[in-house]
Amino acid sequence: MAAPKKAVLGPLVGAVDQGTSSTRFLVFNSKTAELLSHHQVEIKQEFPKEGWVEQDPKEILQSVYECIEKTCEKLGQLNIDISNIKAIGVSNQRETTVVWDKLTGEPLYNAIVWLDLRTQSTVENLSKRIPGNNNFVKSKTGLPLSTYFSAVKLRWLLDNVEKVQKAVREDRALFGTIDSWLIWSLTGGANGGVHCTDVTNASRTMLFNIHSLEWDKDLCQFFGIPKKILPNVRSSSEIYGLMKAGALEGVPISGCLGDQSAALVGQMCFRDGQAKNTYGTGCFLLCNTGRKCVFSDHGLLTTVAYKLGRDKPVYYALEGSVAIAGAVIRWLRDNLGIISSSDEIEKLAKEVGTSYGCYFVPAFSGLYAPYWDPSARGIICGLTQFTNKCHIAFAALEAVCFQTREILDAMNRDCGIPLSHLQVDGGMTNNKILMQLQADILYIPVVKPSMPETTALGAAMAAGAAEGVGVWSLEPEDLSAVTMERFEPQINAEESEIRFSTWKKAVMKSMGWVTTQSSESGIP
């Protein structure tokens, strides 16, 4: 009997989406942007001391291989020929720092995750060396000196981990963010792996000059980082190398974007002034500012949005970063045990329909934009005998929305033109209560694409459009129209303002909570 014919769908593109809490591999039809299949694996986070957050780089790499294999099996069951996959894009959690041995391919320490706070004293010591009238770090990188970015994590590794010090002395050490670790490993690792990163990930290290688009000698000197361990910086859309193993051996890896830039591309925010908010472990609002760097007076970051080809221009964005969004739901599940799965929070919140005056500031890793206060800690306040777990669940969802409102206000002040609506994506946008709350608290419509996997889509678009692949057109007239769901504000503006100002009162109470000594020694 003849084998069943495999359906032909035209060229396909795969995307690795390596996030803080999970890894996914997704496959899209390059002509219609339709998602054909995917597989997801949750990633463990380790908390060796209070404020420390680590992951195992080998587990991350293994999860990528597993997701690719499982997705290819699922495509086979759908009679889709995996030889139609013409390219792979990579999108990743940003700032998370890995140092590995280029001869053995072994990580020299766990990955230090972007959320990690162990570098607080490193940051304080470095900031004493910046002259008050000339913040050269910020003017070159667009970033405030913070525990968030890779350079201080790398500095900590160089100061504290003997294996790393020795490997650097012996010229065996390579540094990278997760994209670099994955691309190096997938393209052969110790046997000829390509050590590179793209401009969007490089712009989050604090070592990269966002004007000249190269590693900066003065910054490397300031942080004491040897330039030879840094990856080569490439555009976000070009062939970096070929897959060396697994079901997709020989397929080019040709797209690379930090997750938030990938979502900006996936949401088709190619015009100056277009913005998106991604609800993942954290919350990230990016606004495309075109080919010019806009510096913020209100605590936002200036960052590279994308550069979609070697000879294409670079685009910039203003970004507001919230450290804890989806992570607060994971915390309610894993630490408090008031829900057993993340989607239960919607049921609890729905039961009460209000936080009943309870406010939750989830400053577990300090406060990011617009405050940049690493000494803040999480608080739940406004509790009465009446408060129960449903109110706390509701307050947790509200916290995500209030944090977004603070960033949106800052963005409107920096850009001068208020956003008329907010485009949203990410796992949490499946929560209808959250989306409605967000529209109420922002007092503008919230618009969600019917396919919320825009991060992976952005990486796939960059990979498929790369020179030498050319299966995905980024011309506006060729981009498929996306169907959207709209959430309109349903409460009056006055009530929205009262709730927001009470929230700000709670934020003030969370600030200045920790002194460095206690957090460094690991004593709570």
Coordinates of C-alpha atoms in Angstrom, one line a residue:
M1 CA 0.0 0.0 0.0
A2 CA 1.4 3.4 -0.9
A3 CA 2.5 5.7 1.9
P4 CA -0.1 8.5 2.5
K5 CA 0.9 11.7 0.7
K6 CA 2.2 14.5 3.0
A7 CA 0.3 17.8 2.7
V8 CA 2.3 20.5 1.0
L9 CA 2.0 23.9 2.8
G10 CA 4.7 25.9 1.2
P11 CA 7.8 26.9 3.2
L12 CA 7.6 26.7 7.0
V13 CA 9.7 28.4 9.6
G14 CA 10.5 27.3 13.1
A15 CA 11.1 29.4 16.2
V16 CA 12.7 28.6 19.5
D17 CA 11.1 30.8 22.2
Q18 CA 13.3 30.3 25.3
G19 CA 11.6 32.2 28.1
T20 CA 12.2 32.5 31.8
S21 CA 9.6 29.9 32.9
S22 CA 9.5 27.7 29.8
T23 CA 11.0 26.8 26.4
R24 CA 8.9 26.4 23.3
F25 CA 9.4 25.4 19.7
L26 CA 6.7 26.6 17.3
V27 CA 6.3 26.1 13.5
F28 CA 4.6 28.7 11.3
N29 CA 3.5 28.8 7.6
S30 CA 5.6 31.5 6.1
K31 CA 2.9 32.6 3.7
T32 CA 0.0 32.9 6.2
A33 CA 1.7 33.3 9.5
E34 CA -0.5 30.4 10.8
L35 CA 0.8 28.4 13.8
L36 CA 0.9 24.7 12.7
S37 CA 2.3 23.0 15.8
H38 CA 4.3 23.6 18.9
H39 CA 5.7 21.9 22.1
Q40 CA 6.4 23.5 25.5
V41 CA 8.6 22.4 28.5
E42 CA 8.6 24.2 31.8
I43 CA 12.1 25.3 33.1
K44 CA 13.2 25.0 36.7
Q45 CA 14.3 28.1 38.6
E46 CA 16.7 27.7 41.5
F47 CA 16.8 30.1 44.4
P48 CA 20.1 29.2 46.2
K49 CA 19.8 32.2 48.5
E50 CA 17.3 35.0 49.1
G51 CA 17.3 37.3 46.0
W52 CA 19.3 34.8 43.9
V53 CA 17.8 33.3 40.8
E54 CA 19.6 30.7 38.7
Q55 CA 18.9 28.2 35.9
D56 CA 20.9 25.2 34.6
P57 CA 22.1 26.1 31.0
K58 CA 22.3 22.4 30.1
E59 CA 18.6 22.0 31.1
I60 CA 17.7 25.0 29.0
L61 CA 19.6 23.5 26.0
Q62 CA 18.1 20.1 26.6
S63 CA 14.6 21.6 26.7
V64 CA 15.2 23.2 23.3
Y65 CA 16.2 19.8 21.7
E66 CA 13.2 18.2 23.3
C67 CA 10.8 20.8 22.1
I68 CA 12.2 20.6 18.5
E69 CA 11.9 16.8 18.4
K70 CA 8.4 16.7 19.9
T71 CA 7.1 19.4 17.5
C72 CA 8.6 17.5 14.6
E73 CA 6.8 14.4 15.7
K74 CA 3.5 16.3 16.0
L75 CA 4.0 17.7 12.5
G76 CA 4.6 14.1 11.2
Q77 CA 1.3 13.1 12.8
L78 CA -0.4 15.9 10.9
N79 CA 1.2 14.6 7.6
I80 CA 3.4 17.8 7.4
D81 CA 6.8 17.2 5.9
I82 CA 9.5 18.7 8.2
S83 CA 11.8 19.1 5.2
N84 CA 9.6 22.1 4.4
I85 CA 11.1 23.9 7.5
K86 CA 13.5 26.3 5.8
A87 CA 14.9 28.3 8.7
I88 CA 14.9 28.6 12.5
G89 CA 14.6 31.8 14.6
V90 CA 15.7 32.2 18.2
S91 CA 14.0 34.4 20.7
N92 CA 15.1 34.4 24.3
Q93 CA 14.8 35.8 27.9
R94 CA 17.2 38.7 27.9
E95 CA 20.1 39.7 30.3
T96 CA 20.4 36.1 31.7
T97 CA 24.1 35.4 31.8
V98 CA 26.1 32.3 31.0
V99 CA 29.8 31.6 30.9
W100 CA 31.0 28.4 29.4
D101 CA 34.2 26.5 28.4
K102 CA 34.7 26.7 24.7
L103 CA 36.8 23.5 24.7
T104 CA 34.4 21.2 26.6
G105 CA 31.1 23.0 26.0
E106 CA 30.4 22.8 29.7
P107 CA 28.9 25.8 31.6
L108 CA 31.2 27.1 34.3
Y109 CA 28.4 28.1 36.6
N110 CA 24.6 28.2 36.5
A111 CA 23.0 30.9 34.3
I112 CA 22.3 34.0 36.5
V113 CA 18.8 35.0 35.6
W114 CA 17.8 38.6 34.8
L115 CA 15.7 38.8 38.0
D116 CA 18.7 38.0 40.2
L117 CA 19.6 40.6 42.9
R118 CA 23.0 39.3 44.1
T119 CA 24.8 42.1 42.4
Q120 CA 23.3 44.9 44.5
S121 CA 26.6 45.8 46.2
T122 CA 28.4 45.5 42.9
V123 CA 26.0 48.1 41.5
E124 CA 26.5 50.4 44.5
N125 CA 30.3 50.2 44.2
L126 CA 30.2 50.9 40.5
S127 CA 27.8 53.8 40.8
K128 CA 30.3 55.6 43.1
R129 CA 32.7 55.6 40.2
I130 CA 30.4 57.4 37.8
P131 CA 30.8 61.2 37.8
G132 CA 27.5 62.8 38.9
N133 CA 27.3 65.2 35.9
N134 CA 28.2 62.7 33.2
N135 CA 26.5 59.3 33.3
F136 CA 28.5 57.9 30.4
V137 CA 27.1 54.4 31.0
K138 CA 23.5 55.6 30.4
S139 CA 24.5 57.8 27.4
K140 CA 26.3 55.0 25.6
T141 CA 23.9 52.1 26.5
G142 CA 20.5 53.7 27.2
L143 CA 20.3 51.8 30.5
P144 CA 20.5 52.8 34.1
L145 CA 23.1 51.0 36.2
S146 CA 21.1 48.2 37.7
T147 CA 21.2 44.5 38.8
Y148 CA 19.0 43.8 35.8
F149 CA 21.7 43.8 33.1
S150 CA 24.3 41.3 32.1
A151 CA 27.6 43.2 32.7
V152 CA 27.2 43.3 36.5
K153 CA 26.2 39.6 36.6
L154 CA 29.4 38.8 34.5
R155 CA 31.4 41.0 36.9
W156 CA 30.1 39.0 39.8
L157 CA 31.1 35.7 38.1
L158 CA 34.6 37.0 37.4
D159 CA 34.9 38.1 41.1
N160 CA 33.4 35.1 42.8
V161 CA 33.7 31.9 40.7
E162 CA 37.2 30.4 40.6
K163 CA 36.3 28.1 37.5
V164 CA 35.4 31.3 35.6
Q165 CA 38.5 33.2 36.6
K166 CA 40.7 30.2 35.6
A167 CA 39.0 29.7 32.2
V168 CA 39.4 33.4 31.4
R169 CA 43.1 33.2 32.3
E170 CA 43.5 30.2 30.1
D171 CA 41.6 31.7 27.2
R172 CA 38.8 29.0 27.4
A173 CA 35.9 31.2 28.6
L174 CA 33.0 32.4 26.4
F175 CA 30.3 34.7 27.7
G176 CA 26.8 35.0 26.3
T177 CA 23.2 35.7 26.9
I178 CA 20.9 32.7 26.3
D179 CA 20.7 33.3 22.6
S180 CA 24.5 33.1 22.3
W181 CA 24.6 29.9 24.4
L182 CA 21.9 28.3 22.3
I183 CA 23.2 29.3 18.9
W184 CA 26.8 28.3 19.8
S185 CA 25.5 24.9 21.1
L186 CA 23.1 24.2 18.2
T187 CA 25.7 25.1 15.5
G188 CA 28.2 22.6 16.8
G189 CA 29.3 23.8 20.3
A190 CA 33.0 22.8 21.0
N191 CA 33.1 21.5 17.3
G192 CA 32.9 24.8 15.5
G193 CA 29.9 26.4 17.2
V194 CA 29.2 30.0 16.1
H195 CA 29.8 32.5 19.0
C196 CA 27.5 35.4 18.2
T197 CA 24.6 37.5 19.4
D198 CA 22.3 40.1 17.7
V199 CA 22.1 43.8 18.3
T200 CA 18.9 43.6 20.5
N201 CA 20.5 41.1 23.0
A202 CA 23.8 43.0 22.9
S203 CA 22.0 46.2 23.8
R204 CA 20.9 44.6 27.1
T205 CA 24.4 43.7 28.4
M206 CA 25.5 47.3 29.4
L207 CA 28.7 46.7 27.3
F208 CA 27.3 47.7 24.0
N209 CA 27.3 51.2 22.4
I210 CA 23.8 51.6 20.9
H211 CA 25.0 54.4 18.7
S212 CA 28.1 52.8 17.1
L213 CA 26.5 49.3 17.4
E214 CA 29.6 47.7 18.8
W215 CA 31.2 46.5 22.0
D216 CA 32.5 49.7 23.8
K217 CA 36.1 49.8 24.9
D218 CA 35.3 52.3 27.8
L219 CA 32.4 50.2 29.1
C220 CA 34.5 47.0 29.0
Q221 CA 37.2 48.8 31.0
F222 CA 34.7 50.3 33.5
F223 CA 33.2 46.9 34.3
G224 CA 36.5 45.1 33.9
I225 CA 35.3 42.7 31.3
P226 CA 37.8 41.1 28.8
K227 CA 36.5 41.8 25.3
K228 CA 37.8 38.5 24.0
I229 CA 35.1 36.5 25.8
L230 CA 32.2 38.5 24.2
P231 CA 30.3 37.1 21.2
N232 CA 30.3 38.7 17.7
V233 CA 27.4 41.1 17.2
R234 CA 25.3 40.5 14.1
S235 CA 22.0 41.8 12.8
S236 CA 18.7 40.2 13.9
S237 CA 18.1 38.6 10.5
E238 CA 20.9 36.8 8.7
I239 CA 22.2 33.2 8.5
Y240 CA 24.4 32.6 11.6
G241 CA 25.1 28.9 11.0
L242 CA 23.4 25.5 10.5
M243 CA 21.8 23.1 13.0
K244 CA 24.3 20.4 13.6
A245 CA 22.1 17.7 15.2
G246 CA 18.6 16.4 15.7
A247 CA 15.6 16.2 13.3
L248 CA 16.4 19.6 11.7
E249 CA 20.1 19.0 11.1
G250 CA 21.3 21.3 8.2
V251 CA 18.5 23.9 8.6
P252 CA 19.9 27.5 8.9
I253 CA 19.5 29.5 12.1
S254 CA 18.8 32.9 10.6
G255 CA 16.8 35.0 13.1
C256 CA 17.7 36.2 16.6
L257 CA 15.9 38.7 18.7
G258 CA 15.5 39.2 22.5
D259 CA 12.0 38.2 23.4
Q260 CA 10.6 41.8 23.7
S261 CA 12.0 42.9 20.4
A262 CA 10.7 39.7 18.8
A263 CA 7.2 40.5 20.2
L264 CA 7.4 44.1 18.7
V265 CA 8.2 42.5 15.3
G266 CA 5.5 39.8 15.7
Q267 CA 2.9 42.6 16.6
M268 CA 4.0 44.3 13.3
C269 CA 5.0 47.5 15.2
F270 CA 7.2 48.7 12.4
R271 CA 6.1 52.4 12.5
D272 CA 7.3 55.1 14.8
G273 CA 5.0 55.4 17.8
Q274 CA 3.6 51.9 17.6
A275 CA 3.7 50.0 21.0
K276 CA 3.1 46.6 22.5
N277 CA 3.0 45.2 26.0
T278 CA 4.0 41.5 26.6
Y279 CA 2.7 39.8 29.7
G280 CA 5.2 37.0 30.6
T281 CA 7.3 36.4 33.8
G282 CA 7.7 40.2 33.7
C283 CA 5.8 42.8 31.8
F284 CA 7.5 44.7 29.0
L285 CA 6.1 47.7 27.2
L286 CA 8.0 48.7 24.0
C287 CA 7.4 51.7 21.8
N288 CA 9.1 51.9 18.4
T289 CA 10.9 55.3 18.1
G290 CA 12.1 54.7 14.6
R291 CA 15.7 55.3 13.6
K292 CA 16.4 57.7 16.5
C293 CA 17.4 57.1 20.1
V294 CA 14.9 58.7 22.4
F295 CA 16.2 59.1 25.9
S296 CA 13.7 59.0 28.8
D297 CA 13.3 61.6 31.5
H298 CA 10.8 59.2 33.3
G299 CA 12.7 56.0 34.1
L300 CA 12.3 54.2 30.8
L301 CA 15.1 52.4 28.9
T302 CA 16.4 53.2 25.5
T303 CA 17.1 50.0 23.6
V304 CA 17.6 48.5 20.1
A305 CA 14.3 47.4 18.7
Y306 CA 15.6 45.4 15.7
K307 CA 17.9 45.5 12.7
L308 CA 16.3 43.2 10.1
G309 CA 19.3 42.4 7.9
R310 CA 23.0 43.2 7.6
D311 CA 22.5 46.2 5.4
K312 CA 19.2 47.3 6.9
P313 CA 18.9 50.3 9.2
V314 CA 18.7 49.9 13.0
Y315 CA 15.5 50.8 14.8
Y316 CA 15.2 51.9 18.4
A317 CA 12.6 51.6 21.1
L318 CA 11.7 53.1 24.5
E319 CA 11.0 50.3 27.0
G320 CA 9.3 50.1 30.3
S321 CA 10.2 46.9 32.3
V322 CA 8.3 45.4 35.2
A323 CA 10.1 42.5 36.9
I324 CA 7.2 40.6 38.2
A325 CA 4.0 39.9 36.3
G326 CA 3.3 36.2 35.5
A327 CA 5.9 35.4 38.2
V328 CA 3.4 36.6 40.8
I329 CA 0.9 33.9 39.7
R330 CA 3.7 31.3 39.8
W331 CA 4.5 32.6 43.4
L332 CA 0.8 32.2 44.5
R333 CA 0.9 28.7 43.1
D334 CA 4.4 27.5 44.3
N335 CA 5.0 29.5 47.4
L336 CA 1.5 30.1 48.9
G337 CA -0.3 27.2 47.4
I338 CA -3.6 29.1 47.0
I339 CA -3.9 27.8 43.4
S340 CA -2.7 24.6 42.0
S341 CA -2.4 25.7 38.4
S342 CA -1.8 29.2 36.9
D343 CA -5.2 29.4 35.1
E344 CA -7.1 28.9 38.4
I345 CA -6.4 32.6 39.3
E346 CA -9.1 33.7 36.9
K347 CA -11.7 31.6 38.8
L348 CA -10.7 33.0 42.2
A349 CA -10.6 36.6 41.0
K350 CA -14.0 36.2 39.3
E351 CA -15.6 34.9 42.5
V352 CA -15.1 38.3 44.2
G353 CA -14.8 40.7 41.3
T354 CA -12.8 43.2 43.5
S355 CA -9.8 43.2 45.7
Y356 CA -11.9 44.8 48.4
G357 CA -9.2 47.4 49.3
C358 CA -6.4 44.9 49.3
Y359 CA -3.3 46.0 47.3
F360 CA -0.4 43.8 46.3
V361 CA 3.0 45.3 45.2
P362 CA 5.0 42.3 44.0
A363 CA 8.5 43.9 44.3
F364 CA 10.2 40.6 44.8
S365 CA 13.2 41.7 42.8
G366 CA 13.1 45.4 43.8
L367 CA 11.2 47.8 41.5
Y368 CA 12.2 48.3 37.9
A369 CA 10.7 51.1 35.7
P370 CA 10.0 53.9 36.5
Y371 CA 11.5 53.7 40.0
W372 CA 14.7 51.6 39.7
D373 CA 14.7 50.9 43.4
P374 CA 16.5 47.6 44.1
S375 CA 15.8 47.9 47.8
A376 CA 12.0 47.6 47.5
R377 CA 10.3 44.4 48.5
G378 CA 6.9 42.9 48.0
I379 CA 4.0 43.9 50.2
I380 CA 0.3 43.1 50.5
C381 CA -1.5 45.8 52.4
G382 CA -5.1 47.0 53.1
L383 CA -5.9 43.6 54.7
T384 CA -9.0 43.2 57.0
Q385 CA -10.6 40.2 58.6
F386 CA -12.8 40.0 55.6
T387 CA -9.9 39.5 53.1
N388 CA -9.5 36.0 51.7
K389 CA -7.5 34.3 49.0
C390 CA -9.8 35.5 46.2
H391 CA -9.1 39.1 47.1
I392 CA -5.4 38.4 47.1
A393 CA -5.7 36.7 43.7
F394 CA -7.6 39.7 42.4
A395 CA -5.1 42.2 43.9
A396 CA -2.3 40.2 42.2
L397 CA -3.9 40.6 38.7
E398 CA -4.6 44.3 39.5
A399 CA -0.9 44.7 40.4
V400 CA 0.1 43.7 36.9
C401 CA -2.3 46.3 35.4
F402 CA -1.2 49.1 37.8
Q403 CA 2.5 48.4 37.0
T404 CA 1.7 48.7 33.3
R405 CA -0.2 51.9 33.9
E406 CA 2.8 53.5 35.5
I407 CA 4.9 52.6 32.5
L408 CA 2.3 53.8 30.0
D409 CA 2.1 57.1 31.8
A410 CA 5.9 57.5 31.6
M411 CA 5.9 56.5 27.9
N412 CA 3.2 59.1 27.2
R413 CA 5.2 61.8 28.9
D414 CA 8.4 60.9 27.0
C415 CA 6.8 60.6 23.6
G416 CA 4.4 63.5 23.9
I417 CA 1.7 61.6 22.0
P418 CA -0.5 59.5 24.3
L419 CA -1.2 55.9 23.1
S420 CA -4.8 55.6 21.8
H421 CA -4.9 51.8 22.5
L422 CA -2.5 49.1 23.8
Q423 CA -1.5 46.1 21.7
V424 CA -0.9 43.1 24.0
D425 CA 0.5 39.6 23.8
G426 CA 2.0 36.8 26.0
G427 CA 0.7 33.9 28.0
M428 CA -1.3 36.0 30.6
T429 CA -3.4 37.7 27.9
N430 CA -5.6 34.5 27.8
N431 CA -6.9 35.7 31.2
K432 CA -10.0 37.8 30.3
I433 CA -10.4 39.3 33.7
L434 CA -6.8 40.6 33.5
M435 CA -7.4 42.1 30.0
Q436 CA -10.7 43.8 31.1
L437 CA -9.0 45.1 34.3
Q438 CA -6.1 46.4 32.1
A439 CA -8.5 48.4 29.9
D440 CA -10.3 49.8 33.0
I441 CA -7.1 50.9 34.7
L442 CA -5.5 52.4 31.6
Y443 CA -8.8 53.8 30.4
I444 CA -8.0 53.0 26.8
P445 CA -8.9 50.0 24.7
V446 CA -6.7 46.9 25.0
V447 CA -6.2 45.0 21.7
K448 CA -5.2 41.4 21.6
P449 CA -4.3 39.4 18.4
S450 CA -6.2 36.1 18.2
M451 CA -2.8 34.3 18.0
P452 CA -1.0 35.5 21.1
E453 CA 2.4 33.8 20.3
T454 CA 3.8 37.0 18.8
T455 CA 7.3 36.5 20.4
A456 CA 7.8 33.3 18.5
L457 CA 6.2 34.8 15.4
G458 CA 8.6 37.7 15.4
A459 CA 11.6 35.4 15.6
A460 CA 10.2 33.3 12.8
M461 CA 9.6 36.4 10.6
A462 CA 13.2 37.5 11.1
A463 CA 14.5 34.0 10.3
G464 CA 12.3 33.6 7.2
A465 CA 13.1 37.0 5.8
A466 CA 16.9 36.6 6.1
E467 CA 19.1 36.9 3.0
G468 CA 19.7 33.4 1.6
V469 CA 16.4 32.1 3.1
G470 CA 13.9 34.6 1.7
V471 CA 10.6 32.7 2.4
W472 CA 8.9 35.5 4.4
S473 CA 8.2 38.9 3.1
L474 CA 8.2 41.8 5.6
E475 CA 6.7 44.3 3.0
P476 CA 3.6 45.8 4.7
E477 CA 1.3 44.7 1.8
D478 CA 2.4 41.1 2.2
L479 CA 1.9 40.8 6.0
S480 CA -1.3 38.9 6.8
A481 CA -4.0 40.8 8.5
V482 CA -4.4 39.7 12.1
T483 CA -7.8 39.3 13.7
M484 CA -8.0 41.1 17.0
E485 CA -10.1 41.0 20.2
R486 CA -10.8 44.4 21.8
F487 CA -11.4 45.1 25.5
E488 CA -13.0 48.5 26.1
P489 CA -12.8 50.3 29.5
Q490 CA -16.0 49.7 31.5
I491 CA -15.6 51.7 34.7
N492 CA -15.6 55.5 35.1
A493 CA -12.4 57.4 34.9
E494 CA -12.7 58.8 38.4
E495 CA -12.9 55.3 40.0
S496 CA -9.9 54.2 37.9
E497 CA -7.9 57.2 39.2
I498 CA -8.8 56.5 42.9
R499 CA -7.7 52.9 42.6
F500 CA -4.5 54.0 40.9
S501 CA -3.6 56.6 43.5
T502 CA -4.1 54.1 46.3
W503 CA -1.8 51.7 44.5
K504 CA 0.9 54.4 44.3
K505 CA 0.6 54.8 48.1
A506 CA 1.2 51.1 48.5
V507 CA 4.3 51.3 46.2
M508 CA 5.8 54.1 48.4
K509 CA 5.5 51.7 51.4
S510 CA 7.4 48.9 49.5
M511 CA 10.4 51.1 48.8
G512 CA 13.7 51.3 50.7
W513 CA 13.0 48.1 52.6
V514 CA 16.3 46.3 52.4
T515 CA 19.8 47.4 53.4
T516 CA 22.6 45.9 51.2
Q517 CA 24.3 44.0 54.0
S518 CA 21.3 41.7 54.7
S519 CA 20.7 40.8 51.1
E520 CA 24.3 40.1 50.3
S521 CA 25.0 37.7 53.1
G522 CA 21.9 35.7 52.2
I523 CA 20.4 36.5 55.7
P524 CA 16.7 37.4 55.1

